[in-house]
């Protein structure tokens, strides 16, 4: 509901909407709704990338969340696990470039 309100208020490309989407996906995972979370995040990550750029912290969080869902889903395929590793490697590489190697998020 919060995400829907953010979309209605700000549109899909606003930081508050992207953050609400990230939080919603986290809730889906906590409820065991892995397939729904994966589908949702696969739609949201390109929106975040378009709205804020590939290196923005919220975009990276969205990518990290997608990788996390791919990893924790008990029905994950080998291809999804390989994809999760690739996503996380990309996130770490981007964070190191943007934040520096000594930043806590890298």
Short mmCIF file of N, CA and C in Angstrom, two decimals:
data_model
loop_
_atom_site.label_atom_id
_atom_site.label_comp_id
_atom_site.label_asym_id
_atom_site.label_seq_id
_atom_site.Cartn_x
_atom_site.Cartn_y
_atom_site.Cartn_z
N UNK A 1 0.82 -1.19 0.00
CA UNK A 1 0.00 0.00 0.00
C UNK A 1 0.87 1.26 0.00
N UNK A 2 1.95 1.26 0.77
CA UNK A 2 2.82 2.44 0.81
C UNK A 2 3.44 2.68 -0.56
N UNK A 3 3.90 1.59 -1.18
CA UNK A 3 4.49 1.73 -2.50
C UNK A 3 3.47 2.29 -3.49
N UNK A 4 2.26 1.78 -3.46
CA UNK A 4 1.22 2.27 -4.36
C UNK A 4 0.95 3.75 -4.14
N UNK A 5 0.95 4.17 -2.88
CA UNK A 5 0.73 5.59 -2.59
C UNK A 5 1.87 6.45 -3.10
N UNK A 6 3.11 5.94 -2.96
CA UNK A 6 4.27 6.68 -3.46
C UNK A 6 4.20 6.84 -4.97
N UNK A 7 3.80 5.76 -5.65
CA UNK A 7 3.66 5.83 -7.10
C UNK A 7 2.61 6.88 -7.47
N UNK A 8 1.48 6.85 -6.79
CA UNK A 8 0.41 7.80 -7.07
C UNK A 8 0.85 9.24 -6.78
N UNK A 9 1.59 9.43 -5.71
CA UNK A 9 2.00 10.76 -5.29
C UNK A 9 3.17 11.31 -6.11
N UNK A 10 4.21 10.47 -6.28
CA UNK A 10 5.46 10.94 -6.89
C UNK A 10 5.75 10.36 -8.27
N UNK A 11 5.11 9.25 -8.61
CA UNK A 11 5.46 8.55 -9.84
C UNK A 11 6.54 7.51 -9.58
N UNK A 12 6.81 6.68 -10.57
CA UNK A 12 7.78 5.58 -10.42
C UNK A 12 9.22 6.04 -10.30
N UNK A 13 9.54 7.23 -10.79
CA UNK A 13 10.93 7.64 -10.90
C UNK A 13 11.44 8.48 -9.73
N UNK A 14 10.70 8.55 -8.67
CA UNK A 14 11.10 9.34 -7.50
C UNK A 14 11.84 8.45 -6.50
N UNK A 15 12.82 9.04 -5.81
CA UNK A 15 13.60 8.29 -4.82
C UNK A 15 12.73 7.64 -3.76
N UNK A 16 11.73 8.35 -3.27
CA UNK A 16 10.87 7.80 -2.22
C UNK A 16 10.11 6.58 -2.72
N UNK A 17 9.74 6.58 -3.99
CA UNK A 17 9.04 5.44 -4.57
C UNK A 17 9.97 4.26 -4.71
N UNK A 18 11.19 4.50 -5.15
CA UNK A 18 12.17 3.42 -5.29
C UNK A 18 12.49 2.82 -3.94
N UNK A 19 12.65 3.65 -2.92
CA UNK A 19 12.92 3.13 -1.58
C UNK A 19 11.73 2.34 -1.05
N UNK A 20 10.52 2.81 -1.29
CA UNK A 20 9.33 2.07 -0.87
C UNK A 20 9.26 0.73 -1.57
N UNK A 21 9.66 0.68 -2.84
CA UNK A 21 9.68 -0.58 -3.59
C UNK A 21 10.68 -1.55 -2.97
N UNK A 22 11.83 -1.03 -2.58
CA UNK A 22 12.83 -1.87 -1.94
C UNK A 22 12.31 -2.45 -0.63
N UNK A 23 11.67 -1.61 0.15
CA UNK A 23 11.10 -2.07 1.42
C UNK A 23 9.99 -3.10 1.20
N UNK A 24 9.17 -2.88 0.19
CA UNK A 24 8.10 -3.83 -0.13
C UNK A 24 8.68 -5.18 -0.50
N UNK A 25 9.73 -5.18 -1.30
CA UNK A 25 10.34 -6.46 -1.70
C UNK A 25 10.91 -7.19 -0.49
N UNK A 26 11.47 -6.45 0.45
CA UNK A 26 11.99 -7.05 1.67
C UNK A 26 10.86 -7.72 2.45
N UNK A 27 9.72 -7.07 2.52
CA UNK A 27 8.57 -7.66 3.18
C UNK A 27 8.08 -8.92 2.49
N UNK A 28 8.08 -8.90 1.16
CA UNK A 28 7.68 -10.09 0.40
C UNK A 28 8.57 -11.28 0.74
N UNK A 29 9.86 -11.03 0.79
CA UNK A 29 10.81 -12.10 1.11
C UNK A 29 10.56 -12.62 2.52
N UNK A 30 10.36 -11.72 3.46
CA UNK A 30 10.12 -12.14 4.84
C UNK A 30 8.85 -12.97 4.98
N UNK A 31 7.91 -12.80 4.05
CA UNK A 31 6.67 -13.58 4.06
C UNK A 31 6.78 -14.84 3.21
N UNK A 32 7.96 -15.07 2.64
CA UNK A 32 8.16 -16.26 1.82
C UNK A 32 7.60 -16.15 0.41
N UNK A 33 7.31 -14.94 -0.03
CA UNK A 33 6.75 -14.72 -1.36
C UNK A 33 7.90 -14.42 -2.35
N UNK A 34 8.76 -15.42 -2.53
CA UNK A 34 9.99 -15.25 -3.30
C UNK A 34 9.72 -14.97 -4.78
N UNK A 35 8.83 -15.73 -5.39
CA UNK A 35 8.55 -15.54 -6.82
C UNK A 35 8.01 -14.14 -7.08
N UNK A 36 7.13 -13.68 -6.21
CA UNK A 36 6.56 -12.35 -6.35
C UNK A 36 7.63 -11.28 -6.17
N UNK A 37 8.51 -11.48 -5.19
CA UNK A 37 9.58 -10.51 -4.94
C UNK A 37 10.54 -10.45 -6.12
N UNK A 38 10.87 -11.60 -6.69
CA UNK A 38 11.77 -11.62 -7.86
C UNK A 38 11.15 -10.87 -9.03
N UNK A 39 9.91 -11.16 -9.30
CA UNK A 39 9.22 -10.51 -10.42
C UNK A 39 9.15 -9.00 -10.19
N UNK A 40 8.81 -8.60 -8.98
CA UNK A 40 8.69 -7.19 -8.63
C UNK A 40 10.04 -6.48 -8.79
N UNK A 41 11.10 -7.08 -8.25
CA UNK A 41 12.41 -6.43 -8.31
C UNK A 41 12.98 -6.40 -9.73
N UNK A 42 12.65 -7.39 -10.53
CA UNK A 42 13.11 -7.37 -11.92
C UNK A 42 12.48 -6.20 -12.68
N UNK A 43 11.31 -5.76 -12.25
CA UNK A 43 10.67 -4.58 -12.85
C UNK A 43 11.22 -3.29 -12.24
N UNK A 44 11.50 -3.32 -10.94
CA UNK A 44 11.90 -2.10 -10.22
C UNK A 44 13.34 -1.70 -10.49
N UNK A 45 14.23 -2.65 -10.67
CA UNK A 45 15.65 -2.31 -10.85
C UNK A 45 15.87 -1.42 -12.07
N UNK A 46 15.29 -1.73 -13.22
CA UNK A 46 15.46 -0.81 -14.36
C UNK A 46 14.83 0.57 -14.13
N UNK A 47 13.76 0.61 -13.36
CA UNK A 47 13.15 1.90 -13.02
C UNK A 47 14.11 2.72 -12.17
N UNK A 48 14.70 2.09 -11.17
CA UNK A 48 15.66 2.80 -10.31
C UNK A 48 16.86 3.26 -11.12
N UNK A 49 17.34 2.40 -12.00
CA UNK A 49 18.50 2.74 -12.84
C UNK A 49 18.17 3.95 -13.73
N UNK A 50 16.99 3.96 -14.29
CA UNK A 50 16.57 5.06 -15.15
C UNK A 50 16.37 6.35 -14.37
N UNK A 51 15.78 6.23 -13.18
CA UNK A 51 15.45 7.41 -12.38
C UNK A 51 16.67 8.05 -11.75
N UNK A 52 17.59 7.22 -11.25
CA UNK A 52 18.68 7.78 -10.44
C UNK A 52 20.07 7.46 -10.95
N UNK A 53 20.16 6.59 -11.91
CA UNK A 53 21.46 6.21 -12.44
C UNK A 53 21.94 4.90 -11.84
N UNK A 54 22.82 4.25 -12.55
CA UNK A 54 23.27 2.92 -12.16
C UNK A 54 24.06 2.90 -10.85
N UNK A 55 24.69 4.01 -10.50
CA UNK A 55 25.55 4.04 -9.32
C UNK A 55 24.90 4.65 -8.08
N UNK A 56 23.66 5.05 -8.17
CA UNK A 56 22.97 5.63 -7.02
C UNK A 56 22.77 4.56 -5.94
N UNK A 57 22.82 4.97 -4.69
CA UNK A 57 22.72 4.00 -3.59
C UNK A 57 21.41 3.23 -3.60
N UNK A 58 20.30 3.86 -3.99
CA UNK A 58 19.02 3.15 -4.04
C UNK A 58 18.98 2.14 -5.19
N UNK A 59 19.59 2.49 -6.32
CA UNK A 59 19.67 1.54 -7.43
C UNK A 59 20.50 0.33 -7.03
N UNK A 60 21.61 0.59 -6.38
CA UNK A 60 22.46 -0.51 -5.93
C UNK A 60 21.75 -1.36 -4.88
N UNK A 61 20.97 -0.73 -4.02
CA UNK A 61 20.19 -1.47 -3.03
C UNK A 61 19.16 -2.36 -3.71
N UNK A 62 18.52 -1.84 -4.73
CA UNK A 62 17.53 -2.62 -5.47
C UNK A 62 18.19 -3.83 -6.13
N UNK A 63 19.35 -3.62 -6.73
CA UNK A 63 20.09 -4.73 -7.33
C UNK A 63 20.51 -5.74 -6.28
N UNK A 64 21.00 -5.25 -5.16
CA UNK A 64 21.42 -6.13 -4.08
C UNK A 64 20.23 -6.94 -3.55
N UNK A 65 19.08 -6.31 -3.44
CA UNK A 65 17.88 -7.02 -2.98
C UNK A 65 17.48 -8.12 -3.96
N UNK A 66 17.57 -7.83 -5.26
CA UNK A 66 17.25 -8.85 -6.25
C UNK A 66 18.20 -10.03 -6.10
N UNK A 67 19.47 -9.75 -5.96
CA UNK A 67 20.44 -10.84 -5.76
C UNK A 67 20.12 -11.63 -4.50
N UNK A 68 19.74 -10.93 -3.45
CA UNK A 68 19.40 -11.60 -2.20
C UNK A 68 18.21 -12.53 -2.34
N UNK A 69 17.19 -12.07 -3.06
CA UNK A 69 16.01 -12.92 -3.28
C UNK A 69 16.40 -14.14 -4.09
N UNK A 70 17.20 -13.94 -5.11
CA UNK A 70 17.64 -15.07 -5.93
C UNK A 70 18.39 -16.09 -5.10
N UNK A 71 19.14 -15.64 -4.12
CA UNK A 71 19.93 -16.54 -3.27
C UNK A 71 19.09 -17.28 -2.25
N UNK A 72 18.14 -16.61 -1.63
CA UNK A 72 17.41 -17.24 -0.51
C UNK A 72 16.19 -18.02 -0.94
N UNK A 73 15.77 -17.87 -2.17
CA UNK A 73 14.61 -18.62 -2.65
C UNK A 73 14.93 -20.11 -2.64
N UNK A 74 14.18 -20.90 -1.87
CA UNK A 74 14.47 -22.34 -1.82
C UNK A 74 14.28 -23.04 -3.16
N UNK A 75 13.55 -22.41 -4.08
CA UNK A 75 13.33 -22.99 -5.41
C UNK A 75 14.24 -22.37 -6.47
N UNK A 76 15.27 -21.65 -6.05
CA UNK A 76 16.16 -20.98 -6.99
C UNK A 76 16.86 -22.01 -7.89
N UNK A 77 16.98 -21.65 -9.14
CA UNK A 77 17.70 -22.50 -10.09
C UNK A 77 19.19 -22.17 -10.03
N UNK A 78 19.98 -23.04 -10.61
CA UNK A 78 21.41 -22.77 -10.69
C UNK A 78 21.67 -21.47 -11.45
N UNK A 79 20.92 -21.25 -12.51
CA UNK A 79 21.07 -20.02 -13.30
C UNK A 79 20.78 -18.78 -12.45
N UNK A 80 19.78 -18.86 -11.58
CA UNK A 80 19.47 -17.73 -10.71
C UNK A 80 20.58 -17.49 -9.69
N UNK A 81 21.16 -18.56 -9.19
CA UNK A 81 22.28 -18.41 -8.25
C UNK A 81 23.49 -17.78 -8.93
N UNK A 82 23.76 -18.20 -10.15
CA UNK A 82 24.85 -17.60 -10.92
C UNK A 82 24.56 -16.13 -11.19
N UNK A 83 23.31 -15.82 -11.52
CA UNK A 83 22.91 -14.43 -11.74
C UNK A 83 23.10 -13.61 -10.47
N UNK A 84 22.73 -14.17 -9.32
CA UNK A 84 22.88 -13.46 -8.04
C UNK A 84 24.34 -13.09 -7.79
N UNK A 85 25.24 -14.02 -8.04
CA UNK A 85 26.66 -13.75 -7.84
C UNK A 85 27.12 -12.63 -8.77
N UNK A 86 26.71 -12.69 -10.02
CA UNK A 86 27.09 -11.64 -10.98
C UNK A 86 26.56 -10.28 -10.56
N UNK A 87 25.32 -10.24 -10.09
CA UNK A 87 24.74 -8.97 -9.63
C UNK A 87 25.52 -8.42 -8.45
N UNK A 88 25.82 -9.28 -7.48
CA UNK A 88 26.55 -8.83 -6.29
C UNK A 88 27.96 -8.36 -6.63
N UNK A 89 28.61 -9.06 -7.55
CA UNK A 89 29.95 -8.61 -7.97
C UNK A 89 29.88 -7.23 -8.61
N UNK A 90 28.84 -7.00 -9.41
CA UNK A 90 28.66 -5.69 -10.04
C UNK A 90 28.38 -4.62 -8.99
N UNK A 91 27.53 -4.93 -8.02
CA UNK A 91 27.22 -3.97 -6.96
C UNK A 91 28.48 -3.60 -6.18
N UNK A 92 29.27 -4.58 -5.80
CA UNK A 92 30.50 -4.31 -5.05
C UNK A 92 31.46 -3.46 -5.89
N UNK A 93 31.60 -3.81 -7.17
CA UNK A 93 32.49 -3.05 -8.05
C UNK A 93 32.03 -1.58 -8.15
N UNK A 94 30.74 -1.37 -8.31
CA UNK A 94 30.21 -0.01 -8.41
C UNK A 94 30.39 0.76 -7.11
N UNK A 95 30.10 0.09 -6.00
CA UNK A 95 30.25 0.77 -4.70
C UNK A 95 31.71 1.14 -4.43
N UNK A 96 32.62 0.26 -4.77
CA UNK A 96 34.03 0.58 -4.58
C UNK A 96 34.44 1.78 -5.42
N UNK A 97 33.96 1.82 -6.65
CA UNK A 97 34.31 2.93 -7.54
C UNK A 97 33.71 4.25 -7.03
N UNK A 98 32.48 4.20 -6.55
CA UNK A 98 31.79 5.42 -6.13
C UNK A 98 32.17 5.83 -4.72
N UNK A 99 32.23 4.86 -3.80
CA UNK A 99 32.43 5.16 -2.39
C UNK A 99 33.87 4.99 -1.91
N UNK A 100 34.66 4.22 -2.65
CA UNK A 100 36.02 3.92 -2.23
C UNK A 100 36.09 2.58 -1.53
N UNK A 101 37.23 1.95 -1.61
CA UNK A 101 37.42 0.59 -1.10
C UNK A 101 37.31 0.50 0.42
N UNK A 102 37.50 1.60 1.13
CA UNK A 102 37.48 1.55 2.59
C UNK A 102 36.11 1.89 3.18
N UNK A 103 35.15 2.23 2.34
CA UNK A 103 33.80 2.55 2.83
C UNK A 103 33.14 1.28 3.38
N UNK A 104 32.36 1.39 4.46
CA UNK A 104 31.70 0.21 5.06
C UNK A 104 30.77 -0.55 4.11
N UNK A 105 30.19 0.13 3.14
CA UNK A 105 29.28 -0.53 2.20
C UNK A 105 29.99 -1.28 1.09
N UNK A 106 31.32 -1.20 1.07
CA UNK A 106 32.07 -1.95 0.06
C UNK A 106 32.74 -3.07 0.77
#
